[in-house]
XYZ file of C-alpha atoms in Angstrom:
712
model
C -0.023 -0.003 0.013
C 1.130 3.615 -0.378
C 2.410 5.201 2.801
C 0.780 8.596 2.364
C -0.928 10.472 -0.409
C -0.046 13.695 -1.969
C -2.321 15.653 0.345
C -0.084 14.640 3.202
C -1.736 12.097 5.331
C -5.347 11.144 4.895
C -6.929 13.718 7.283
C -3.909 13.927 9.585
C -2.283 16.843 7.718
C 1.519 16.689 7.947
C 1.396 16.154 11.760
C 2.133 12.445 11.952
C 4.848 12.323 14.665
C 5.177 14.959 17.454
C 8.500 16.483 18.467
C 8.558 14.237 21.510
C 9.657 11.396 19.191
C 12.538 13.429 17.877
C 13.419 14.527 21.385
C 13.765 10.844 22.549
C 16.044 10.037 19.570
C 18.171 13.150 19.744
C 18.560 13.203 23.524
C 19.808 9.564 23.352
C 22.225 10.276 20.477
C 23.684 13.367 22.317
C 24.094 11.575 25.710
C 24.881 7.967 24.688
C 26.858 7.983 21.523
C 30.215 9.383 20.408
C 30.605 12.987 19.205
C 29.434 13.377 15.579
C 26.946 10.462 15.630
C 23.939 12.817 15.682
C 25.126 14.871 12.785
C 25.817 11.597 10.676
C 22.323 10.283 11.481
C 20.647 13.512 10.406
C 22.586 13.557 7.259
C 21.701 9.951 6.374
C 18.076 10.837 6.986
C 18.286 13.827 4.637
C 17.077 15.971 7.431
C 17.611 19.777 6.825
C 16.090 20.868 10.083
C 18.504 21.618 12.977
C 18.335 19.414 16.258
C 16.987 22.523 17.994
C 14.099 22.839 15.557
C 13.406 19.070 15.600
C 12.918 18.969 19.379
C 10.916 22.298 19.527
C 7.406 21.474 20.909
C 5.794 23.151 17.897
C 7.613 20.844 15.455
C 5.985 17.891 13.877
C 7.317 15.385 11.478
C 5.660 13.556 8.571
C 5.504 9.801 8.290
C 8.370 9.749 5.771
C 10.596 12.179 7.739
C 10.446 10.104 10.960
C 10.679 6.759 9.114
C 13.903 8.047 7.428
C 15.293 9.262 10.858
C 14.777 5.713 12.393
C 16.192 4.054 9.318
C 19.299 6.302 9.620
C 19.738 5.304 13.309
C 19.701 1.631 12.328
C 22.191 2.187 9.533
C 24.531 3.987 11.853
C 24.141 2.115 15.167
C 22.163 -1.099 14.456
C 18.566 -2.166 15.053
C 19.229 -2.950 18.770
C 19.391 0.801 19.478
C 15.766 1.533 18.662
C 14.128 0.363 21.950
C 16.849 2.354 23.804
C 15.343 5.607 22.679
C 12.183 4.875 24.579
C 13.880 3.211 27.535
C 15.994 6.376 27.925
C 13.002 8.751 27.622
C 12.681 9.492 31.338
C 16.335 10.197 31.856
C 15.488 13.870 31.294
C 11.758 14.555 31.513
C 11.200 17.181 28.833
C 7.378 17.248 29.000
C 6.824 17.247 32.829
C 3.112 18.163 32.554
C 2.443 15.186 30.232
C 4.524 12.916 32.437
C 2.784 14.169 35.571
C -0.605 13.544 33.976
C 0.357 9.971 33.087
C 1.843 9.391 36.570
C -1.501 10.427 38.062
C -2.998 7.118 36.824
C -1.159 5.571 39.843
C -0.096 2.286 38.349
C 1.334 0.839 35.102
C -1.870 -1.237 34.666
C -4.137 1.831 34.934
C -2.093 3.652 32.312
C -1.888 0.682 29.889
C -5.679 0.347 30.157
C -6.229 3.881 28.877
C -3.068 4.448 26.833
C -4.759 5.359 23.577
C -5.087 9.135 24.079
C -1.471 9.454 25.207
C -0.220 7.483 22.198
C -2.379 9.519 19.820
C -0.872 12.751 21.219
C 2.630 11.545 20.332
C 1.802 9.601 17.080
C -1.681 10.271 15.825
C -1.326 7.755 12.962
C -0.688 4.836 15.306
C -3.480 3.359 17.487
C -2.629 1.325 20.525
C -4.759 -0.295 23.243
C -4.187 -2.978 26.010
C -5.726 -5.934 27.764
C -4.714 -7.348 31.067
C -3.304 -10.823 31.424
C -2.247 -10.737 35.090
C -1.590 -8.197 37.781
C 1.808 -7.312 36.210
C 1.201 -8.568 32.654
C -0.541 -6.886 29.690
C -1.062 -7.563 25.977
C -0.705 -4.324 23.980
C -2.141 -4.152 20.466
C -0.786 -1.466 18.083
C -1.489 -0.746 14.385
C -0.864 1.978 11.865
C -4.010 3.762 10.681
C -5.145 3.005 7.101
C -3.034 4.637 4.419
C 0.264 4.234 6.443
C 2.481 1.287 5.716
C 3.853 -0.280 8.934
C 7.622 -0.579 9.299
C 9.787 -2.650 11.538
C 11.935 0.289 12.831
C 8.884 1.786 14.442
C 7.789 -1.470 15.992
C 11.135 -1.821 17.660
C 11.205 1.834 18.678
C 7.595 1.605 20.203
C 8.505 -1.426 22.229
C 10.923 0.760 24.208
C 8.242 3.349 24.856
C 5.889 0.730 26.107
C 8.629 -0.908 28.285
C 9.554 2.365 30.018
C 6.062 3.112 31.407
C 6.501 1.379 34.822
C 9.407 3.676 35.673
C 6.809 6.500 36.140
C 5.482 4.471 39.176
C 8.865 3.522 40.695
C 9.343 0.161 39.001
C 12.061 -1.104 36.702
C 11.212 -1.011 32.886
C 9.056 -3.791 31.680
C 10.012 -6.842 29.631
C 8.450 -6.618 26.163
C 8.045 -9.701 23.878
C 6.562 -9.262 20.381
C 4.075 -11.977 19.554
C 2.623 -10.614 16.307
C 3.682 -7.821 13.894
C 1.561 -5.855 11.318
C 4.729 -5.829 9.100
C 4.426 -9.634 8.639
C 0.716 -9.463 7.626
C -0.866 -9.649 11.159
C -3.820 -7.383 11.770
C -1.853 -5.581 14.542
C 1.405 -5.791 16.429
C 0.913 -7.557 19.729
C 3.372 -6.978 22.533
C 3.356 -8.960 25.798
C 4.473 -6.529 28.552
C 5.567 -7.869 32.008
C 7.014 -5.813 34.820
C 8.482 -7.062 38.031
C 6.931 -6.094 41.464
C 9.353 -4.577 44.019
C 9.220 -3.687 47.754
C 7.205 -0.672 48.529
C 10.046 1.403 50.165
C 12.299 1.034 47.104
C 9.332 1.610 44.706
C 8.281 4.721 46.608
C 11.830 6.133 46.688
C 12.267 5.687 42.964
C 8.812 7.187 42.278
C 9.657 10.165 44.364
C 12.861 10.724 42.301
C 10.732 10.829 39.138
C 8.166 13.046 40.714
C 10.904 15.452 41.699
C 12.090 15.542 38.087
C 8.527 16.276 36.925
C 8.068 18.981 39.437
C 11.411 20.628 38.531
C 10.454 20.455 34.918
C 6.992 21.908 35.464
C 8.333 24.706 37.531
C 10.949 25.519 35.005
C 8.389 25.570 32.202
C 6.102 27.690 34.327
C 8.989 29.987 35.113
C 9.569 30.530 31.347
C 5.868 31.314 30.788
C 5.602 33.611 33.762
C 8.827 35.281 32.600
C 7.008 35.966 29.349
C 4.247 37.832 31.280
C 6.811 40.218 32.845
C 9.218 40.475 29.949
C 7.919 43.902 28.842
C 7.433 42.667 25.305
C 4.177 43.291 23.342
C 0.970 41.414 24.107
C 1.081 39.529 20.768
C 4.479 38.036 21.538
C 3.455 37.021 24.993
C 0.214 35.319 23.888
C 2.006 33.483 21.000
C 4.477 32.114 23.599
C 1.659 30.993 25.962
C 0.026 29.016 23.132
C 3.336 27.426 22.367
C 3.735 26.621 26.152
C 0.340 24.965 26.126
C 1.382 22.838 23.153
C 4.219 21.622 25.253
C 1.966 20.645 28.181
C -1.081 19.176 26.327
C -0.654 16.464 23.581
C -2.627 17.808 20.599
C -1.688 18.719 17.039
C -3.307 22.143 17.051
C -4.312 25.085 19.335
C -6.324 28.269 18.914
C -6.485 31.194 21.334
C -9.268 33.706 20.378
C -9.749 37.153 21.979
C -13.223 38.544 22.129
C -12.965 41.798 24.116
C -11.173 43.597 26.903
C -7.929 44.663 25.153
C -6.870 46.729 22.180
C -4.903 44.355 20.095
C -4.250 44.220 16.327
C -4.231 40.440 16.481
C -7.312 38.627 17.727
C -6.439 34.990 16.903
C -3.260 33.024 17.895
C -2.744 29.490 16.762
C -0.377 26.617 16.533
C -0.663 23.813 13.986
C -3.343 25.389 11.812
C -3.324 27.473 8.687
C -4.466 31.024 9.212
C -7.850 30.518 7.485
C -8.504 27.336 9.575
C -7.634 29.120 12.778
C -9.951 31.979 12.043
C -12.715 29.540 11.314
C -12.116 27.706 14.640
C -11.912 30.917 16.543
C -15.260 32.120 15.250
C -16.815 28.809 16.388
C -15.198 29.095 19.800
C -16.346 32.704 20.455
C -19.876 31.957 19.161
C -20.099 28.889 21.489
C -20.465 26.433 18.594
C -17.284 24.648 19.603
C -17.515 23.157 23.114
C -15.432 20.697 25.129
C -15.811 17.107 23.898
C -13.583 14.099 23.405
C -11.762 15.622 20.525
C -11.607 19.227 21.632
C -10.837 20.995 24.929
C -12.146 24.568 25.408
C -11.330 26.813 28.348
C -12.336 30.448 29.078
C -9.674 33.178 29.290
C -11.095 34.535 32.604
C -9.579 36.601 35.387
C -11.002 38.549 38.284
C -11.331 41.463 35.946
C -13.349 39.921 33.062
C -13.624 37.181 30.383
C -11.402 37.897 27.412
C -12.089 34.890 25.050
C -11.258 31.224 24.728
C -8.358 28.823 24.366
C -8.823 25.515 22.669
C -6.752 22.229 21.954
C -7.927 20.089 19.065
C -7.247 16.462 18.372
C -9.481 15.442 15.462
C -8.171 11.826 15.219
C -7.775 11.124 18.901
C -9.205 11.678 22.326
C -8.083 13.591 25.419
C -7.632 12.541 28.980
C -9.824 14.334 31.529
C -6.717 15.608 33.352
C -5.558 17.474 30.316
C -8.473 19.907 30.619
C -7.025 21.130 33.983
C -3.629 21.641 32.391
C -5.149 23.656 29.576
C -7.090 25.771 32.158
C -3.791 26.700 33.752
C -2.565 28.019 30.501
C -5.849 29.800 29.945
C -5.339 31.573 33.260
C -1.901 32.582 32.178
C -3.236 33.994 29.028
C -5.825 35.879 30.977
C -3.195 37.256 33.251
C -1.305 38.522 30.185
C -4.422 40.176 29.014
C -4.980 41.772 32.482
C -1.373 43.056 32.170
C -2.209 44.824 28.889
C -5.382 46.373 30.483
C -3.646 47.516 33.746
C 0.042 47.464 33.003
C 1.473 48.939 36.222
C -0.739 46.963 38.666
C -0.152 43.607 36.870
C 3.702 44.308 36.720
C 3.788 44.514 40.470
C 1.846 41.357 40.840
C 4.087 39.601 38.342
C 7.198 40.716 40.212
C 5.848 39.301 43.433
C 4.884 35.995 41.705
C 8.396 35.805 40.107
C 9.984 36.005 43.565
C 7.754 33.330 44.879
C 8.338 31.245 41.888
C 12.068 31.521 42.365
C 11.559 30.029 45.829
C 9.345 27.223 44.500
C 12.068 26.193 42.108
C 14.694 26.208 44.816
C 12.520 23.909 46.985
C 11.393 21.676 44.057
C 14.346 19.188 44.423
C 13.696 17.086 47.423
C 16.810 17.260 49.665
C 17.655 17.023 53.323
C 15.992 19.167 55.892
C 19.212 21.186 56.415
C 19.526 21.784 52.672
C 15.913 22.837 52.386
C 16.353 25.198 55.341
C 19.322 26.948 53.605
C 17.337 27.231 50.368
C 14.475 28.890 52.242
C 16.855 31.289 53.857
C 18.494 32.239 50.499
C 15.075 32.760 48.883
C 13.702 34.890 51.632
C 16.054 37.776 50.616
C 14.188 38.132 47.350
C 10.665 37.127 48.488
C 10.751 39.628 51.378
C 12.328 43.168 51.437
C 14.924 42.246 53.958
C 18.779 42.196 54.342
C 19.233 39.026 56.353
C 17.304 35.701 56.935
C 17.395 32.894 59.428
C 15.678 29.492 59.410
C 15.492 27.742 62.801
C 14.445 24.047 62.738
C 12.921 22.557 65.866
C 14.654 19.608 67.481
C 11.735 19.241 69.959
C 8.673 21.228 71.185
C 10.804 23.723 73.203
C 14.004 24.370 71.313
C 15.715 24.355 67.998
C 18.915 25.286 66.195
C 19.879 27.749 63.382
C 20.248 25.892 60.123
C 19.629 28.350 57.367
C 21.575 31.658 57.234
C 21.551 34.294 54.437
C 22.810 37.872 54.276
C 24.894 37.817 57.495
C 28.582 38.735 57.310
C 30.864 35.748 57.811
C 31.824 36.436 61.422
C 28.066 36.737 62.461
C 27.053 33.690 60.402
C 29.839 31.642 62.071
C 28.547 32.714 65.524
C 24.841 31.929 64.597
C 25.271 28.528 62.866
C 23.904 25.682 64.942
C 23.102 28.109 67.793
C 20.175 26.965 69.871
C 17.064 28.958 70.585
C 14.380 28.266 73.153
C 10.763 28.265 71.844
C 7.641 29.448 73.498
C 5.417 26.440 73.930
C 2.144 26.845 72.008
C 3.347 29.539 69.622
C 0.516 30.954 67.567
C 0.901 31.057 63.780
C 1.198 34.842 63.797
C 3.806 37.274 62.413
C 5.836 38.812 65.224
C 7.570 42.129 64.434
C 10.137 43.684 66.770
C 11.934 47.064 66.268
C 15.111 48.141 67.901
C 14.624 51.003 70.420
C 17.028 53.488 72.073
C 18.172 52.463 75.553
C 16.212 54.126 78.357
C 18.321 52.996 81.307
C 16.171 50.018 82.098
C 16.773 46.293 81.594
C 17.454 45.311 77.979
C 15.619 42.299 76.674
C 17.571 39.443 74.967
C 16.043 40.427 71.622
C 17.061 44.051 71.886
C 20.583 43.076 72.875
C 20.859 40.643 69.921
C 19.674 43.372 67.596
C 22.269 45.838 68.955
C 25.065 43.266 68.612
C 24.164 42.354 65.024
C 23.312 45.774 63.783
C 19.614 44.876 63.196
C 16.977 47.731 63.305
C 13.877 45.504 62.887
C 13.016 41.903 62.503
C 9.899 39.797 61.689
C 9.390 36.090 62.440
C 6.794 33.500 61.712
C 6.386 29.966 63.157
C 6.441 26.962 60.814
C 3.617 24.583 61.858
C 2.151 21.420 60.153
C -0.793 19.530 61.662
C -0.289 21.308 64.985
C 3.358 20.437 65.156
C 6.023 23.140 65.372
C 8.625 22.645 62.620
C 10.652 25.783 63.429
C 10.692 29.549 62.613
C 11.625 31.817 59.801
C 13.039 35.198 60.627
C 13.688 38.299 58.332
C 15.696 41.342 59.539
C 16.783 44.684 58.097
C 19.878 46.810 59.008
C 18.333 50.112 57.792
C 14.826 51.595 57.179
C 12.879 49.584 59.774
C 9.625 50.612 58.082
C 10.491 48.054 55.292
C 9.140 45.560 57.846
C 7.217 47.613 60.338
C 5.036 49.341 57.831
C 4.924 46.752 55.008
C 1.338 46.334 53.824
C 1.890 42.771 52.503
C 4.558 41.419 54.925
C 2.016 39.237 56.682
C 0.870 37.724 53.364
C 4.420 37.174 52.140
C 5.621 35.455 55.383
C 2.549 33.272 55.577
C 2.971 32.274 51.838
C 6.699 31.649 52.407
C 5.928 29.672 55.571
C 3.389 27.460 53.717
C 5.917 26.611 50.976
C 8.658 25.966 53.579
C 6.400 23.581 55.546
C 5.541 21.593 52.462
C 9.311 21.440 51.454
C 10.382 20.352 54.955
C 7.721 17.770 55.239
C 8.752 16.344 51.805
C 12.383 16.369 52.886
C 11.468 14.551 56.156
C 9.348 12.016 54.291
C 12.234 11.209 51.882
C 14.710 10.960 54.730
C 12.389 8.518 56.507
C 11.931 6.390 53.360
C 15.624 6.346 52.692
C 16.343 5.565 56.300
C 13.927 2.707 56.392
C 15.298 1.220 53.229
C 18.899 1.224 54.594
C 18.362 0.451 58.376
C 17.233 -2.443 60.448
C 13.765 -1.769 61.792
C 14.401 -3.321 65.199
C 17.720 -1.779 66.177
C 17.949 1.186 63.935
C 21.437 -0.062 62.818
C 22.580 -0.180 59.180
C 21.137 -3.213 57.373
C 22.929 -5.541 55.055
C 22.597 -3.221 51.917
C 24.084 -0.209 53.767
C 26.799 -2.276 55.462
C 27.910 -3.691 52.127
C 28.130 -0.156 50.656
C 30.155 1.066 53.608
C 32.349 -1.944 53.439
C 33.042 -1.241 49.743
C 33.935 2.490 50.660
C 36.181 1.170 53.418
C 38.046 -1.149 51.071
C 38.462 1.693 48.516
C 40.025 3.901 51.301
C 42.254 1.003 52.370
C 43.541 0.546 48.696
C 44.208 4.312 48.344
C 45.831 4.917 51.736
C 47.162 1.529 52.814
C 45.357 1.716 56.091
C 44.380 -1.411 58.100
C 40.757 -2.649 57.822
C 38.805 -5.479 59.376
C 35.336 -6.910 59.484
C 33.989 -8.606 62.622
C 31.080 -11.058 62.328
C 29.416 -11.391 65.708
C 26.952 -14.184 66.590
C 25.184 -14.403 69.910
C 25.537 -17.804 71.594
C 22.363 -19.713 72.394
C 20.224 -16.709 71.494
C 17.441 -19.163 70.417
C 17.174 -20.223 74.056
C 16.157 -16.650 75.023
C 13.470 -16.552 72.403
C 12.192 -20.097 73.272
C 12.071 -19.465 77.087
C 11.277 -15.856 77.431
C 9.557 -15.151 74.119
C 10.357 -12.972 71.145
C 9.691 -9.714 72.909
C 12.561 -10.465 75.315
C 14.698 -11.516 72.369
C 14.055 -8.229 70.642
C 14.753 -6.272 73.748
C 18.071 -8.105 74.146
C 19.027 -7.445 70.539
C 18.513 -3.762 71.046
C 20.506 -3.896 74.260
C 23.387 -5.588 72.505
C 23.286 -2.932 69.788
C 23.352 -0.122 72.332
C 26.262 -1.700 74.241
C 28.391 -2.383 71.212
C 27.803 1.077 69.754
C 29.006 2.624 72.991
C 32.616 1.199 72.600
C 33.083 1.877 68.893
C 34.752 4.961 67.468
C 32.774 7.429 65.321
C 34.266 6.284 62.010
C 33.562 2.601 62.802
C 30.237 1.015 61.672
C 27.995 -1.384 63.549
C 25.239 -3.091 61.662
C 22.800 -5.926 61.854
C 22.763 -8.636 59.207
C 19.603 -10.286 60.572
C 18.691 -12.570 63.401
C 21.247 -12.417 66.104
C 24.110 -11.624 63.795
C 25.906 -8.272 63.933
C 28.814 -6.892 61.923
C 31.526 -4.287 62.766
C 33.564 -2.541 60.233
C 36.722 -1.032 61.741
C 39.729 0.739 60.171
C 42.711 2.967 60.887
C 43.034 4.130 64.536
C 40.511 1.531 65.785
C 43.039 -1.170 64.865
C 46.095 0.501 66.194
C 46.443 -2.283 68.936
C 45.464 -5.030 66.456
C 42.294 -6.650 65.365
C 42.369 -9.241 68.147
C 42.454 -6.470 70.772
C 39.303 -4.899 69.492
C 37.662 -8.384 69.365
C 38.560 -8.858 73.035
C 36.855 -5.565 73.898
C 33.766 -6.604 72.107
C 33.686 -9.994 73.887
C 34.114 -8.176 77.250
C 30.830 -6.373 76.660
C 29.119 -9.840 76.927
C 30.551 -10.493 80.383
C 27.935 -8.277 82.013
C 24.368 -9.648 81.856
C 21.876 -7.681 79.743
C 18.917 -6.065 81.687
C 15.497 -6.897 80.414
C 12.567 -4.728 81.472
C 9.320 -6.458 82.497
C 10.834 -9.859 82.989
C 11.201 -11.677 86.439
C 14.846 -12.527 85.881
C 15.594 -8.859 85.008
C 18.890 -9.814 83.344
C 20.056 -12.451 80.907
C 23.686 -13.516 80.485
C 24.994 -14.567 77.190
C 28.253 -14.812 75.273
C 29.260 -14.194 71.607
C 31.430 -15.715 69.029
C 33.323 -13.510 66.595
C 34.914 -14.120 63.148
C 37.529 -11.619 62.034
C 38.674 -10.883 58.493
C 41.480 -8.424 58.182
C 43.187 -6.667 55.298
C 42.227 -5.551 51.739
C 39.905 -7.615 49.598
C 38.757 -7.018 46.044
C 35.087 -6.889 47.094
C 33.043 -6.522 50.324
C 31.508 -9.913 49.489
C 34.968 -11.544 49.810
C 35.737 -9.748 53.049
C 32.309 -10.884 54.502
C 32.835 -14.411 53.239
C 36.179 -14.736 55.071
C 34.746 -13.217 58.301
C 31.876 -15.723 58.115
C 34.270 -18.643 57.693
C 36.220 -17.421 60.731
C 32.923 -17.089 62.722
C 32.113 -20.721 61.874
C 35.577 -21.833 63.116
C 35.082 -19.764 66.349
C 31.696 -21.363 67.133
C 33.090 -24.830 66.392
C 35.962 -24.170 68.918
C 33.514 -23.217 71.722
C 31.621 -20.253 72.969
C 32.759 -16.790 73.769
C 35.848 -16.602 71.617
C 37.157 -14.923 68.449
C 38.939 -16.393 65.522
C 41.008 -14.554 62.751
C 40.562 -15.780 59.227
C 43.508 -17.545 57.729
C 43.788 -18.394 54.010
C 43.918 -22.137 54.665
C 40.456 -21.871 56.181
C 38.909 -21.115 52.750
C 40.309 -24.333 51.289
C 39.039 -26.421 54.244
C 35.664 -24.850 53.964
C 35.500 -25.618 50.229
C 36.563 -29.230 50.917
C 33.918 -29.494 53.691
C 31.245 -28.229 51.308
C 32.231 -30.585 48.514
C 32.097 -33.417 51.078
C 28.587 -32.401 51.997
C 27.489 -32.473 48.388
C 29.128 -35.837 47.838
C 26.860 -37.254 50.580
C 23.696 -36.236 48.750
C 21.760 -38.716 46.606
C 22.439 -38.414 42.867
C 18.843 -37.304 42.237
C 19.103 -34.504 44.709
C 22.267 -33.134 42.910
C 20.453 -33.218 39.571
C 17.394 -31.410 40.953
C 19.554 -28.567 42.371
C 19.236 -29.381 46.022
C-alpha cells in the first residue's frame, strides 16, 4: 500500500509524529553516542532541520521524515538501538506536565488500560490499546492507521516506549516480547508486557525521584511562561508564547487562542498547527459557542477577576483527550488571561508579576527534594528576594521547646559563624502569627535578649513566623533589616508574604522529612535502627576503597550471639528483641565514630573497623567486644531482670577485592570460632577457605544423585 498520499496524510495533515519522538532520539544520540553521531544520522536521513528545531514542541514530522530518521539510526548504530530511545526517555523529562498527568494514573496497569489518548498525542497515525493478562502482565495491540504502511523500525522503537512506562511509578522498565507484527501480515502488532513487582520502600523512593524531576520540569516551564508575562514585550508576543507553552503541556496537534474583548490588540487569533484560514474559522466557532469541550476538543475560558477575554482550545480530530488535560489547559488559559490583564492594567499587573516571580524562584529552589538542612538553607536564601529584607534565618525545631539555626543568608561571615547551629528556646504553643520587633533606644532600664541581639548584630527591625504542620512546630523563619525599619514595620503585605513563604517552607520540609524517613527505612534495620545488609555492604566497599588508596588497616567482625534461640524459646520474642536492642546499644558505646556497627539479621551483627581503631591489632578490638558480653543484659518487664549470654566472633583483616569476599572470610572465621567453643574470636587464615570448600564438597558428595541433579 502507499504510505501517504499527496495531500499529506489522509486527514492527519502533515502532523504524523510529534517532536517528543525527535526528542527521545536526539537526547539519546547526544548523551549515549560518540561525538558526531547525531550529525551523521541527520545527514543519512536527509534532514535539513536543525536538532533545536526538531525538538521544539511546535515541530511535527511527517511519516516519511520520521521513518527516514529511524532508518538512519539503524544504519549508523544497528537495530538494537531502537528500543533504547524509549527506555531512555525518562532520563531527562522534557514534557513534565504530560509525564505528571500519566503518573496520576497511579499504576502501570491503569495507564496501559487507557493508553490510547497518550499514544495519539505523540503519534496520531498509530493506534494502541491494551488488555490485562495478570496483575503485572498486559497484551498491547498496536497498528498503523489505514493509508500508512507499517515498518519494523517503528515497531522496535515503540517497544521501548511501552517498556519504560513502569518507571513513572517506581518500577524497573518492563520486559516486552513481540508476539505478532503488522509488518508480517498480522492485523496488528501484539506486545506482551511484563514488569516485576518490588518492595514498597524502594518503589516509593524511585517514584519520588521521578516526581521530583517532573516537578522541577514543570516549575521551569512555568517560570519561562511567567517570565514571558513580565518580559515587557508586546501582548502579541506574549500570547504567542503562551500558546506554544500550552502545546508543550497538552498533547494535541493544534491550538487556537481567540480574543473577544477587553484589550486593544491588532491580533485577535493566535494558533499553533493550523493554517491562518482554519484558525480563524475555529476561533469564530469558539467565540460563538459552537465549539465546546468534547472528546476531540478541549475549550477553556480566558477569565480573570477582571473579566472574560475569550477562549483557548486544543484540538485532536483523530484522537481523544484525558480528562486531566483539561485542567492543564485551564492553567494556560489563566496565564493568558493574566497577560491580557497586564495589557489592560500594566502597572498593577507588573507589580503582581514581580511578586509572583519572587515566589516562583523560591518554589524552584525547593522543588528538588533534599535533606531538611539543605531545604532550610534554600528557604533562607530565597527569603532575601521574596521579602524586602537584608538577612534571613531559618530555625528548625529539635523538639517542642527548642531548635537550632540551620539556614543563614545575608549575614557577614563572622556573624554567620557565631549563629550557625546556635540553639534557641521556643515558647510552647506559639501561635501562627507574624511577630515584628523594632530596635529601640536604651532608656536606662533592663534590655531584653531580643534588643541585645539586635544591637550586637546591627539589626533595626525583625519579623518572624512559626512553621507549623498539623499542629506540630517545625521551626521559625526570621527576616531582619539593617536600615529603614519601616520596610518591615510598615509593609502592607509582609504578613501575606511571610505566610505564603511559611506554607511553601512547611511543604518542602515535610517532603524532605518523608524522603529521609523512606531512605532511612530502606537502609536500616527496623528493630535496632542499625545499618542493614545493603548499607553495610556499601560502607564496606567504601572502606576497602580507602584501604587501597591509603594503605590503612581494615577489618570486618562477624558477631553471633551464643544460644540466642534459648532466650526466644524461654522468654519469648519480645525479650529476644529487647536483648538485641541492648546488644546494639552496648556495642555502639565502645566503637569509634568512624567505625560501623550493623545488623545482618537474626542475632548476627557486623562491625567494620579501620585505621586508629586497629592500632592495637584486630584481636584487641575483638577482646573488647567480647568483654561487653561479660555483664548480663537487663530486660525490662521480666522476672529475671537480666540475661547473661556470650558471643562468637569471626574476623577478616586486610584488603579484599570486594566486600563480599571480606564478609565471606569473616563468616568462615565465625564458623571456626563457634566450632571451637563459645565466647571466643577467630581470625581468618587463608587455609580456612580451602578447608571450607573441601567440607562443602564433602557435604554435596553425601547427597543422593537425584538431589544433585534437581539442584538441592
